[in-house]
PDB file of C-alpha atoms in Angstrom:
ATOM      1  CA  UNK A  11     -81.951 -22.902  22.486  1.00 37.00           C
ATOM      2  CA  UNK A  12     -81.292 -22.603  19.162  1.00 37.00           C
ATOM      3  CA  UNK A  13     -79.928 -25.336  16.729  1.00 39.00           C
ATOM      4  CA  UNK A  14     -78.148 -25.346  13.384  1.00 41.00           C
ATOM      5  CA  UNK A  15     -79.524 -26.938  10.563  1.00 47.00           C
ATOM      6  CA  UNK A  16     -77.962 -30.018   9.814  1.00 51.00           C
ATOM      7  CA  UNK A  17     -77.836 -32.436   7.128  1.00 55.00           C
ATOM      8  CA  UNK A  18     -78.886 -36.069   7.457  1.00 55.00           C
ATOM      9  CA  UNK A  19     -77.948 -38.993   5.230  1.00 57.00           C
ATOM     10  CA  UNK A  20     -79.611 -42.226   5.326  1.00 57.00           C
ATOM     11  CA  UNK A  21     -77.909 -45.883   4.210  1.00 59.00           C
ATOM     12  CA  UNK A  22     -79.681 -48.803   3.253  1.00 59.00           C
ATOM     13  CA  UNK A  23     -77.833 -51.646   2.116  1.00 59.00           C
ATOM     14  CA  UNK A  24     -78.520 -54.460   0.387  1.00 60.00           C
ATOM     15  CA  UNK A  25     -77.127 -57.643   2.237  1.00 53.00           C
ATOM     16  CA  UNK A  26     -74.976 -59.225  -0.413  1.00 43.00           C
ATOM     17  CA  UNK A  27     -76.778 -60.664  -3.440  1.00 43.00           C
ATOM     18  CA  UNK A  28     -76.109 -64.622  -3.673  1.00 40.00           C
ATOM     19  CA  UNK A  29     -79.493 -66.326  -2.810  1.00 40.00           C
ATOM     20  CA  UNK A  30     -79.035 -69.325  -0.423  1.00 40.00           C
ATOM     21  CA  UNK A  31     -81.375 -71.982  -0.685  1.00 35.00           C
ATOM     22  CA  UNK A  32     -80.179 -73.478   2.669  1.00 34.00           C
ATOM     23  CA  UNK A  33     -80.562 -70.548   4.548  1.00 37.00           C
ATOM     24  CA  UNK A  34     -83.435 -69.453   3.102  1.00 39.00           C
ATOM     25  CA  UNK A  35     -82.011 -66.318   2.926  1.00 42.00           C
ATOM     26  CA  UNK A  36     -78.647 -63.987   1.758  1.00 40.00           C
ATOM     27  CA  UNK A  37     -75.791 -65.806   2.714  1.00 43.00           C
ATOM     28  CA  UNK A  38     -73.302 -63.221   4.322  1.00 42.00           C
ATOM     29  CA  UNK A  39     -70.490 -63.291   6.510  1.00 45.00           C
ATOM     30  CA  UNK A  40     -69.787 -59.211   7.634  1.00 44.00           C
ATOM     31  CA  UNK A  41     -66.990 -60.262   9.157  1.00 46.00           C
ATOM     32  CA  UNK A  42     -65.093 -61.667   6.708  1.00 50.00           C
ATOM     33  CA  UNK A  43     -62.495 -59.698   4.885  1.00 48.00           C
ATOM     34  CA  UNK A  44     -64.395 -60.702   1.326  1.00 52.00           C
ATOM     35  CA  UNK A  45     -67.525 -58.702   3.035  1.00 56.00           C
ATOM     36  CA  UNK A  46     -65.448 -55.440   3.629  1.00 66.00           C
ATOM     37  CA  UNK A  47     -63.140 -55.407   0.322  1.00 78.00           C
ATOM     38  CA  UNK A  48     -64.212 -52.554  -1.910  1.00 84.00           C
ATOM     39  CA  UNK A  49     -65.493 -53.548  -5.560  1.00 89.00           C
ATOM     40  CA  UNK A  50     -65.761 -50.288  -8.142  1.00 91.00           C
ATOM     41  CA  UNK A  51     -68.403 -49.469 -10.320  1.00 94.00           C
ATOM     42  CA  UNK A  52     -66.953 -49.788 -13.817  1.00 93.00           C
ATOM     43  CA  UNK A  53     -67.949 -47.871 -16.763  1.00 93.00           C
ATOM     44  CA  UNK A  54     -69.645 -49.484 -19.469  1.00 92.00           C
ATOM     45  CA  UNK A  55     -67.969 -48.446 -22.515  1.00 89.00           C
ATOM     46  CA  UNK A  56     -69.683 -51.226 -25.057  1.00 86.00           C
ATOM     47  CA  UNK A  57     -68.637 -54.474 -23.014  1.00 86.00           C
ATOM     48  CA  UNK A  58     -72.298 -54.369 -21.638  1.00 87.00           C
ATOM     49  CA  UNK A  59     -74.696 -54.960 -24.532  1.00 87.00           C
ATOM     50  CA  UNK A  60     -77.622 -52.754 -23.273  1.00 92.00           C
ATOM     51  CA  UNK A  61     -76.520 -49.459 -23.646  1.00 91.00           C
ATOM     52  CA  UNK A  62     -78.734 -47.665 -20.958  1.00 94.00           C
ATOM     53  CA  UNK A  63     -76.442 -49.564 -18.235  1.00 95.00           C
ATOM     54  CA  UNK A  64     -73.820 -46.715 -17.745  1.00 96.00           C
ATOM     55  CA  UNK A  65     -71.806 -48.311 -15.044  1.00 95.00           C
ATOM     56  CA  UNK A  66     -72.057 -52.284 -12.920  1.00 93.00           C
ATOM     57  CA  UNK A  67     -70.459 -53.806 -10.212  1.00 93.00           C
ATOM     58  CA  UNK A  68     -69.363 -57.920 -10.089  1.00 89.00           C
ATOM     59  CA  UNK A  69     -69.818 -58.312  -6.636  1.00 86.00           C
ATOM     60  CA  UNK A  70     -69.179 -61.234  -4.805  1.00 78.00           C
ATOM     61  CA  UNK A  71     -72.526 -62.522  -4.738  1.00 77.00           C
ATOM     62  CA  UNK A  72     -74.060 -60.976  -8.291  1.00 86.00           C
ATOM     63  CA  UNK A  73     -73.882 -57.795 -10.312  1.00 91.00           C
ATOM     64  CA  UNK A  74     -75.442 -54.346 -10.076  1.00 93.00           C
ATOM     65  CA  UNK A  75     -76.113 -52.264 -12.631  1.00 95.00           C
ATOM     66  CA  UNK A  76     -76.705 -48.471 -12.677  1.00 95.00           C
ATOM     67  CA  UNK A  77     -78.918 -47.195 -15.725  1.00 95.00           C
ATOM     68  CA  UNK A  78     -79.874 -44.360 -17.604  1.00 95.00           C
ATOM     69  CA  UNK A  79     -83.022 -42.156 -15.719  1.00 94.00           C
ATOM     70  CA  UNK A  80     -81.571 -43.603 -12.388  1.00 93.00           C
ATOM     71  CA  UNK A  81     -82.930 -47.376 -12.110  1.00 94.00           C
ATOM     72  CA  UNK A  82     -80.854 -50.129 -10.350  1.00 94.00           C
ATOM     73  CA  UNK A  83     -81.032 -53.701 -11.498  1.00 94.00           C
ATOM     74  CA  UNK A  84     -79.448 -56.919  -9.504  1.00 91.00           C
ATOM     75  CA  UNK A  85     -78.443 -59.750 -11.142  1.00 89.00           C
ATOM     76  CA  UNK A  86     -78.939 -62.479  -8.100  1.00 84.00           C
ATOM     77  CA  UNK A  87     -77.610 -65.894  -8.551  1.00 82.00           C
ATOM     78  CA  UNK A  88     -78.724 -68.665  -6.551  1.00 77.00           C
ATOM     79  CA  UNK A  89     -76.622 -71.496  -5.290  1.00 74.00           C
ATOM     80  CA  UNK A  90     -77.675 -75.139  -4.403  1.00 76.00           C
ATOM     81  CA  UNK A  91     -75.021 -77.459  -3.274  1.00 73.00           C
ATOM     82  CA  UNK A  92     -71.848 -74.865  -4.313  1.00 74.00           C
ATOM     83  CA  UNK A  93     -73.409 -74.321  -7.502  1.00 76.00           C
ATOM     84  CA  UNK A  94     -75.346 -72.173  -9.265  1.00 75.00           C
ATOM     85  CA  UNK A  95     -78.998 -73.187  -9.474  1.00 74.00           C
ATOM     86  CA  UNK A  96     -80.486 -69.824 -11.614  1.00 78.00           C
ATOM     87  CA  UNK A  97     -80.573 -66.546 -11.215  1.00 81.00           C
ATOM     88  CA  UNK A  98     -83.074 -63.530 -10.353  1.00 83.00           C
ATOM     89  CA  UNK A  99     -83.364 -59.901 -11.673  1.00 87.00           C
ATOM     90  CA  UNK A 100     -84.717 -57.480  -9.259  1.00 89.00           C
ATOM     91  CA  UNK A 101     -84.705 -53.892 -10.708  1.00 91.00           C
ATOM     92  CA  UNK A 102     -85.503 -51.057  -8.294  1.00 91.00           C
ATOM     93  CA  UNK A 103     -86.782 -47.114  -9.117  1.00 92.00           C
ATOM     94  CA  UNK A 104     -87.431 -44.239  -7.505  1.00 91.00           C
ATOM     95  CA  UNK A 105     -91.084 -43.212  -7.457  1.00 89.00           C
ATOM     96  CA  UNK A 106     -91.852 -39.705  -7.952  1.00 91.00           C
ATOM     97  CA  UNK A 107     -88.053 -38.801  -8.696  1.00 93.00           C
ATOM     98  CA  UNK A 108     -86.828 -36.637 -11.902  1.00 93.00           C
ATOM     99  CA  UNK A 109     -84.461 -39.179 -14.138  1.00 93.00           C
ATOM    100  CA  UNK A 110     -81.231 -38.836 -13.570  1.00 93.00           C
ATOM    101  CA  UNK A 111     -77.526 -39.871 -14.764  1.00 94.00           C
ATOM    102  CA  UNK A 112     -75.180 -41.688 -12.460  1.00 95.00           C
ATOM    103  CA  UNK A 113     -71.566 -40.362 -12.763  1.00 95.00           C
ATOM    104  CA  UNK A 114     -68.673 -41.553 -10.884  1.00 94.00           C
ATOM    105  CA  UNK A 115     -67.489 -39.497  -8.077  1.00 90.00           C
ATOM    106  CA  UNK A 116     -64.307 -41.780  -6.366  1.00 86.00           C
ATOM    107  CA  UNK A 117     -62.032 -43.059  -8.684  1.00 91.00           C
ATOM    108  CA  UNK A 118     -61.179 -46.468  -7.874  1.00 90.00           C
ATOM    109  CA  UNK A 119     -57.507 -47.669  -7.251  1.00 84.00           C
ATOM    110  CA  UNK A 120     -58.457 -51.012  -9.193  1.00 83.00           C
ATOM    111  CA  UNK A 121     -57.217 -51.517 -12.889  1.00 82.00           C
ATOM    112  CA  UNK A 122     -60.310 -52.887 -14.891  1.00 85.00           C
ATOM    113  CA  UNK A 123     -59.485 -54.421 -18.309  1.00 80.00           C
ATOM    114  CA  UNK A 124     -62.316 -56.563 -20.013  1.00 83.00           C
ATOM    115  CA  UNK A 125     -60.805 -59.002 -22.270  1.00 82.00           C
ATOM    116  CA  UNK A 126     -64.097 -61.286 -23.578  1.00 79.00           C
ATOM    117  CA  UNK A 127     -64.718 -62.861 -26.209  1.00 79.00           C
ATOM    118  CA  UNK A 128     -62.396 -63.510 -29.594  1.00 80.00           C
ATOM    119  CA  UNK A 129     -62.545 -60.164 -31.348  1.00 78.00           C
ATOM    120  CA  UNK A 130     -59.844 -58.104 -30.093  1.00 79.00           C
ATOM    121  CA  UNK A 131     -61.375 -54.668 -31.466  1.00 74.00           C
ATOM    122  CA  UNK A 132     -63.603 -55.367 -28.199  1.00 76.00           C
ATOM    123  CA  UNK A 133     -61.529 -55.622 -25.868  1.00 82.00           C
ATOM    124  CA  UNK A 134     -61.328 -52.519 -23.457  1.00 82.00           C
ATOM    125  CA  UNK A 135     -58.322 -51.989 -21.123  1.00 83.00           C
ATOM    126  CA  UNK A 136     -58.154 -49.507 -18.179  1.00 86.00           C
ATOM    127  CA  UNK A 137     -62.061 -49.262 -17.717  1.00 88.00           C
ATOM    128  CA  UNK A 138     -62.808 -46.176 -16.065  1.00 90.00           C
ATOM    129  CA  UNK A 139     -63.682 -47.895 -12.477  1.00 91.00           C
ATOM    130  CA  UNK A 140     -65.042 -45.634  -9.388  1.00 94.00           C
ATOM    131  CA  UNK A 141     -65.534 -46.885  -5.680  1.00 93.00           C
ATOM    132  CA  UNK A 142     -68.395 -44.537  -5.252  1.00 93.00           C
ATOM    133  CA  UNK A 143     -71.577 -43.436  -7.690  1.00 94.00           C
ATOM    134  CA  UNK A 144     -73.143 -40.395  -7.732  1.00 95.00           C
ATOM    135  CA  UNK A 145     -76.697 -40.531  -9.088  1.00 94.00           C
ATOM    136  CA  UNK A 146     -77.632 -36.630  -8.118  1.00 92.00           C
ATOM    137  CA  UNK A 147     -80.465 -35.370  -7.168  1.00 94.00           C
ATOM    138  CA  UNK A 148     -83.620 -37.473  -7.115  1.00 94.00           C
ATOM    139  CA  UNK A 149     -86.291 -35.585  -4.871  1.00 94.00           C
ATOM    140  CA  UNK A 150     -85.424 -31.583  -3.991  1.00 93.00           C
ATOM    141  CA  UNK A 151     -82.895 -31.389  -1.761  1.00 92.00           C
ATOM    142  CA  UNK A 152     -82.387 -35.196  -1.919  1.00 91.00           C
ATOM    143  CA  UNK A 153     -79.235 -36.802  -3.779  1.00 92.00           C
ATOM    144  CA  UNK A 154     -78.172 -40.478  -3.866  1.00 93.00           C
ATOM    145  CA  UNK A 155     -75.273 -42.342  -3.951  1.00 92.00           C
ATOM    146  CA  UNK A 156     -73.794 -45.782  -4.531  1.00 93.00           C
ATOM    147  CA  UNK A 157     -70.710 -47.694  -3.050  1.00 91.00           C
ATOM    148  CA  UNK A 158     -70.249 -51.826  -2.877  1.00 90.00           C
ATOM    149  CA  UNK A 159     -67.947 -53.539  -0.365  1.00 84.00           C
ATOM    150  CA  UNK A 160     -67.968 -57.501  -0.959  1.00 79.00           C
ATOM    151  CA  UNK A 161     -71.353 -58.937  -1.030  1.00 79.00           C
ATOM    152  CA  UNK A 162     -73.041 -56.311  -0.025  1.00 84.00           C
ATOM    153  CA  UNK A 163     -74.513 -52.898  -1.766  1.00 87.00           C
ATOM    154  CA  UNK A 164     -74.757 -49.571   0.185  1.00 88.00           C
ATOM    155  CA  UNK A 165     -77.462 -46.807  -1.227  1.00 89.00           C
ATOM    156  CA  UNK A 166     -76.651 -43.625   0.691  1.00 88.00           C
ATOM    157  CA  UNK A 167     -79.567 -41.259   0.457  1.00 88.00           C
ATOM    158  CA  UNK A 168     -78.103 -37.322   1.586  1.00 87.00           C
ATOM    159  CA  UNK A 169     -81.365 -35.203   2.471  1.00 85.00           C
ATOM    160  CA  UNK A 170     -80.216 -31.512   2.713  1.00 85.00           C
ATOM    161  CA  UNK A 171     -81.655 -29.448   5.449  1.00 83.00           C
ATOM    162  CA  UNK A 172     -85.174 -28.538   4.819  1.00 84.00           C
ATOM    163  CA  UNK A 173     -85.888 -31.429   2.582  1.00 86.00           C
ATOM    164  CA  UNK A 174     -88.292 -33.984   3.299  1.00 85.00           C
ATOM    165  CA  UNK A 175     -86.842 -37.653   3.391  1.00 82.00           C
ATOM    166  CA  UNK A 176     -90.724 -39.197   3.569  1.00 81.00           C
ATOM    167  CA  UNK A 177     -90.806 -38.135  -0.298  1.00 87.00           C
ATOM    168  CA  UNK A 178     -88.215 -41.175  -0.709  1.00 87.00           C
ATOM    169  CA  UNK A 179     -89.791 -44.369  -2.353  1.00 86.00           C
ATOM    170  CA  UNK A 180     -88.665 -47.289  -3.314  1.00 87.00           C
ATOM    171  CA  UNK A 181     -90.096 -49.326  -6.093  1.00 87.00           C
ATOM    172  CA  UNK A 182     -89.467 -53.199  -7.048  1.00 88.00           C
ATOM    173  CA  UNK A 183     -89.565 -54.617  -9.807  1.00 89.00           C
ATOM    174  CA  UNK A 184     -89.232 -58.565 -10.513  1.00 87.00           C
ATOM    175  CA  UNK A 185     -90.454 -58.600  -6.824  1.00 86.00           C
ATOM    176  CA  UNK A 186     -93.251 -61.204  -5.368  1.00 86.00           C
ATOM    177  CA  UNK A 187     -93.549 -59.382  -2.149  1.00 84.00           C
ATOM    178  CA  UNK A 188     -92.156 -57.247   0.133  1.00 85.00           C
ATOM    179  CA  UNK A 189     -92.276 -57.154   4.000  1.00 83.00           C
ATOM    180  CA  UNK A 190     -90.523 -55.377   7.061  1.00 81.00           C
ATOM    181  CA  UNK A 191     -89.185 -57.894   9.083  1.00 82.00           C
ATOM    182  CA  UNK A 192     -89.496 -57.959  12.944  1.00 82.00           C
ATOM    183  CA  UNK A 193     -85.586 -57.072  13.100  1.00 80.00           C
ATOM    184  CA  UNK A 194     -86.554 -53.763  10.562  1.00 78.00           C
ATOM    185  CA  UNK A 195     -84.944 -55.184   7.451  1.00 82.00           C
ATOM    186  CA  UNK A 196     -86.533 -55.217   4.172  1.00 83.00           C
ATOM    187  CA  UNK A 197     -87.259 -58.429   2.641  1.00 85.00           C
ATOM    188  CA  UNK A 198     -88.256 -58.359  -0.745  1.00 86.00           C
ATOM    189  CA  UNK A 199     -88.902 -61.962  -2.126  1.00 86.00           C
ATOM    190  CA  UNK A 200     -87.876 -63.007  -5.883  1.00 85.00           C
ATOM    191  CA  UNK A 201     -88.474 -66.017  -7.582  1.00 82.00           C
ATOM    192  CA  UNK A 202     -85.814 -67.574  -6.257  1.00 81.00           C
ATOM    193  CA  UNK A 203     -85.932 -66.428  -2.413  1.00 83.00           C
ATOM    194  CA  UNK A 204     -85.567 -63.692  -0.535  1.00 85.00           C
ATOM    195  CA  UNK A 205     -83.361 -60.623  -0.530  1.00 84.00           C
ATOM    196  CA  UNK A 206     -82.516 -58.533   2.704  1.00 85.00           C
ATOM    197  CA  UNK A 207     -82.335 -55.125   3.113  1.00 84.00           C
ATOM    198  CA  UNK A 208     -81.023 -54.040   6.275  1.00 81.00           C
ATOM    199  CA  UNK A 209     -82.694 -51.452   8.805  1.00 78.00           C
ATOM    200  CA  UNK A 210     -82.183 -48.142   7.809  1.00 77.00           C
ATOM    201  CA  UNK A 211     -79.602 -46.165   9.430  1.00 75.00           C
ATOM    202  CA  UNK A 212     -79.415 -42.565  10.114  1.00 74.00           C
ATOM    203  CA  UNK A 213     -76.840 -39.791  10.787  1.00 70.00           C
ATOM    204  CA  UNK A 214     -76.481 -35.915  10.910  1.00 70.00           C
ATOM    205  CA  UNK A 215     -73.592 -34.069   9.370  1.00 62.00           C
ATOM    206  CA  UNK A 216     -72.306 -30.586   9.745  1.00 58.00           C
ATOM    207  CA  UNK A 217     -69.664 -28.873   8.595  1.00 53.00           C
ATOM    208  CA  UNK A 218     -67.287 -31.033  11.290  1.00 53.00           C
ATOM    209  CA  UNK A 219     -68.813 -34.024  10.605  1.00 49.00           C
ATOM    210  CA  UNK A 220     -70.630 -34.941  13.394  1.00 51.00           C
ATOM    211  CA  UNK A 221     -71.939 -38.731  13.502  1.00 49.00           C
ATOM    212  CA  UNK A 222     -74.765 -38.854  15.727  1.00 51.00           C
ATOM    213  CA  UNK A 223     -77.231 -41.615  14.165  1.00 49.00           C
ATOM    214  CA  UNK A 224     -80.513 -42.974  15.038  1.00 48.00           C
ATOM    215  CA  UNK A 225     -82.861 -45.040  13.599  1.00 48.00           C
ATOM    216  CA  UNK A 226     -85.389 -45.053  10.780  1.00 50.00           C
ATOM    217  CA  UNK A 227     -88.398 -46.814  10.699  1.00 49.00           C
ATOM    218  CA  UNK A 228     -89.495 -48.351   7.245  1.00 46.00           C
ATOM    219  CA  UNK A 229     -93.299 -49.184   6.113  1.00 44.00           C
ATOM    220  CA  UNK A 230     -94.424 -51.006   3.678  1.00 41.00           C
ATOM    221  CA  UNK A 231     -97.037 -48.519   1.465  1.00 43.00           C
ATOM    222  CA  UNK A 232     -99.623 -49.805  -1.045  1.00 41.00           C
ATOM    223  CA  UNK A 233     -97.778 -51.135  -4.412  1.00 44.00           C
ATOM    224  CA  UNK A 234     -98.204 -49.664  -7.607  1.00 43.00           C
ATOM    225  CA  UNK A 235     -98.744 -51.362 -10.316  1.00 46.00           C
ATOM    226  CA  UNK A 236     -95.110 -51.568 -11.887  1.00 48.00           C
ATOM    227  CA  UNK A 237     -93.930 -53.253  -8.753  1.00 49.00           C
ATOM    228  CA  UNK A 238     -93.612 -52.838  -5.035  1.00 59.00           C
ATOM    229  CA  UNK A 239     -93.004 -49.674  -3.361  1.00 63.00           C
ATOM    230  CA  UNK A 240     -91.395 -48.455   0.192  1.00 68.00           C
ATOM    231  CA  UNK A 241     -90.466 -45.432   2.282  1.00 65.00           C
ATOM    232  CA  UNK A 242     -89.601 -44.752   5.489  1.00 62.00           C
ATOM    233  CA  UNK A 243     -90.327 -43.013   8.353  1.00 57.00           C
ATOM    234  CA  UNK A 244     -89.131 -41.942  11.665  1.00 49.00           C
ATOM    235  CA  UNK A 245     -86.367 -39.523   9.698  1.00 47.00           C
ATOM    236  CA  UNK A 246     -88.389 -36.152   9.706  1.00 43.00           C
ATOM    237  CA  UNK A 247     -87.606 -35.556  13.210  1.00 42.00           C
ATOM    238  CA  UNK A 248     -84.262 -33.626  13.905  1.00 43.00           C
ATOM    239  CA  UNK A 249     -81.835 -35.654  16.065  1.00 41.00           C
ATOM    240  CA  UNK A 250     -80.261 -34.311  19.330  1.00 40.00           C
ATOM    241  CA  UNK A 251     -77.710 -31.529  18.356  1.00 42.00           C
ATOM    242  CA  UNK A 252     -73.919 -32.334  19.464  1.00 39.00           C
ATOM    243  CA  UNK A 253     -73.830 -30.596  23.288  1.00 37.00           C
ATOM    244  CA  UNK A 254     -70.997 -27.774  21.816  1.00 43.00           C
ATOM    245  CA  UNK A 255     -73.722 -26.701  18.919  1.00 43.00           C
ATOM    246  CA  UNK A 256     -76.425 -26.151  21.661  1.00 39.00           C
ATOM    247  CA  UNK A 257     -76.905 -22.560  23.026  1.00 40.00           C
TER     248      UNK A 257
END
């Protein structure tokens, strides 16, 4: 029997941002229609002081921004009684990975105007916005992208046939700890709680799009010193082939 090569994409998403002090944990509702609505990634075109953030993300429950070289930062804002109690930066890098520039790849139907502030030379109307970042190629054969719905954050990690996924690692920065739960989601603690990960979850593609998914285990690896690092395994292994690509 001989199978085609296929290519697998793993997501990983972050389970909305807002840390809840009652909970203990991310306070998200998946199936509200808040959790599901689509927020774009808008391009920062000086309305962002730093200028190595090249595109962010208000979500629901805190910001995301996408840097120069390919690091993610969260802005996390924690709630006590309704209202805002502080806030938490967790950055995240890729360790081992060549730098590279997030572009937007799915323009947005949203109209994005930034009106801040009482100089009107800095305004900006009609923001470039995009529903979907492309941050290329971080490990051979290994690209990454970015999408937000709601609360939540989705990194979608597209390993090309060939390519080994195990060379994906996560790194934390701003983070106290991080853990696999017993469930398989990634809890990385901040000063001001927890964050959640979910599981990892896997799929093949092919040129008719095939969806058949399994899971990914994650493990914790020792941290480096910047931070704390992650990577998975359990993706190496090629899933069942659909029964009509079998022969």
């Amino acid at each position: 029997m001989i199978r085609t090569q296929k290519t697998i994409a793993v997501l990983l998403v972050l389970i909305a941002c807002s840390i809840n002090a009652a909970r203990g944990r991310l306070d998200a509702d998946p199936g509200s229609v808040i959790s599901s609505a689509r927020v774009p990634f808008v391009a920062n075109e000086g309305q962002v002081d730093n200028p190595g953030v090249k595109f962010y993300a208000r979500t629901f429950g805190g910001t995301v921004y996408a840097l120069s070289g390919g690091r993610i930062v969260y802005s996390l804002p924690k709630f006590e009684a309704g209202r805002r109690a502080g806030a938490a930066a967790l950055s995240e890098t890729f360790r081992g990975a060549v730098p590279v520039e997030p572009a937007g790849s799915v323009k947005s139907a949203a109209a994005v105007s930034s009106f801040i502030g009482g100089r009107p030379e800095l305004w900006k109307s009609n923001l470039p916005a995009f529903d979907r970042l492309d941050l290329g190629e971080l490990y051979p054969g290994i690209g990454l992208s970015l999408s937000a719905r709601g609360n939540n954050v989705e990194k979608i990690f597209t390993v090309a046939p060939g390519a080994d996924p195990r060379a994906i690692a996560m790194v934390f920065g701003g983070a106290h700890g991080v853990e696999v739960t017993a469930d398989g989601e990634l809890e990385v603690m901040t000063a001001l709680g927890p964050v959640y990960f979910t599981r990892p979850v896997a799929w093949q593609m092919d040129e008719e799009v095939h969806g058949s998914q399994f899971t990914v285990q994650g493990s914790t690896v020792p941290p480096p010193a910047d931070g704390q690092a992650v990577d998975f395994k359990g993706v190496g292994r090629e899933p069942p082939a659909p029964p009509d690509k079998q022969r």
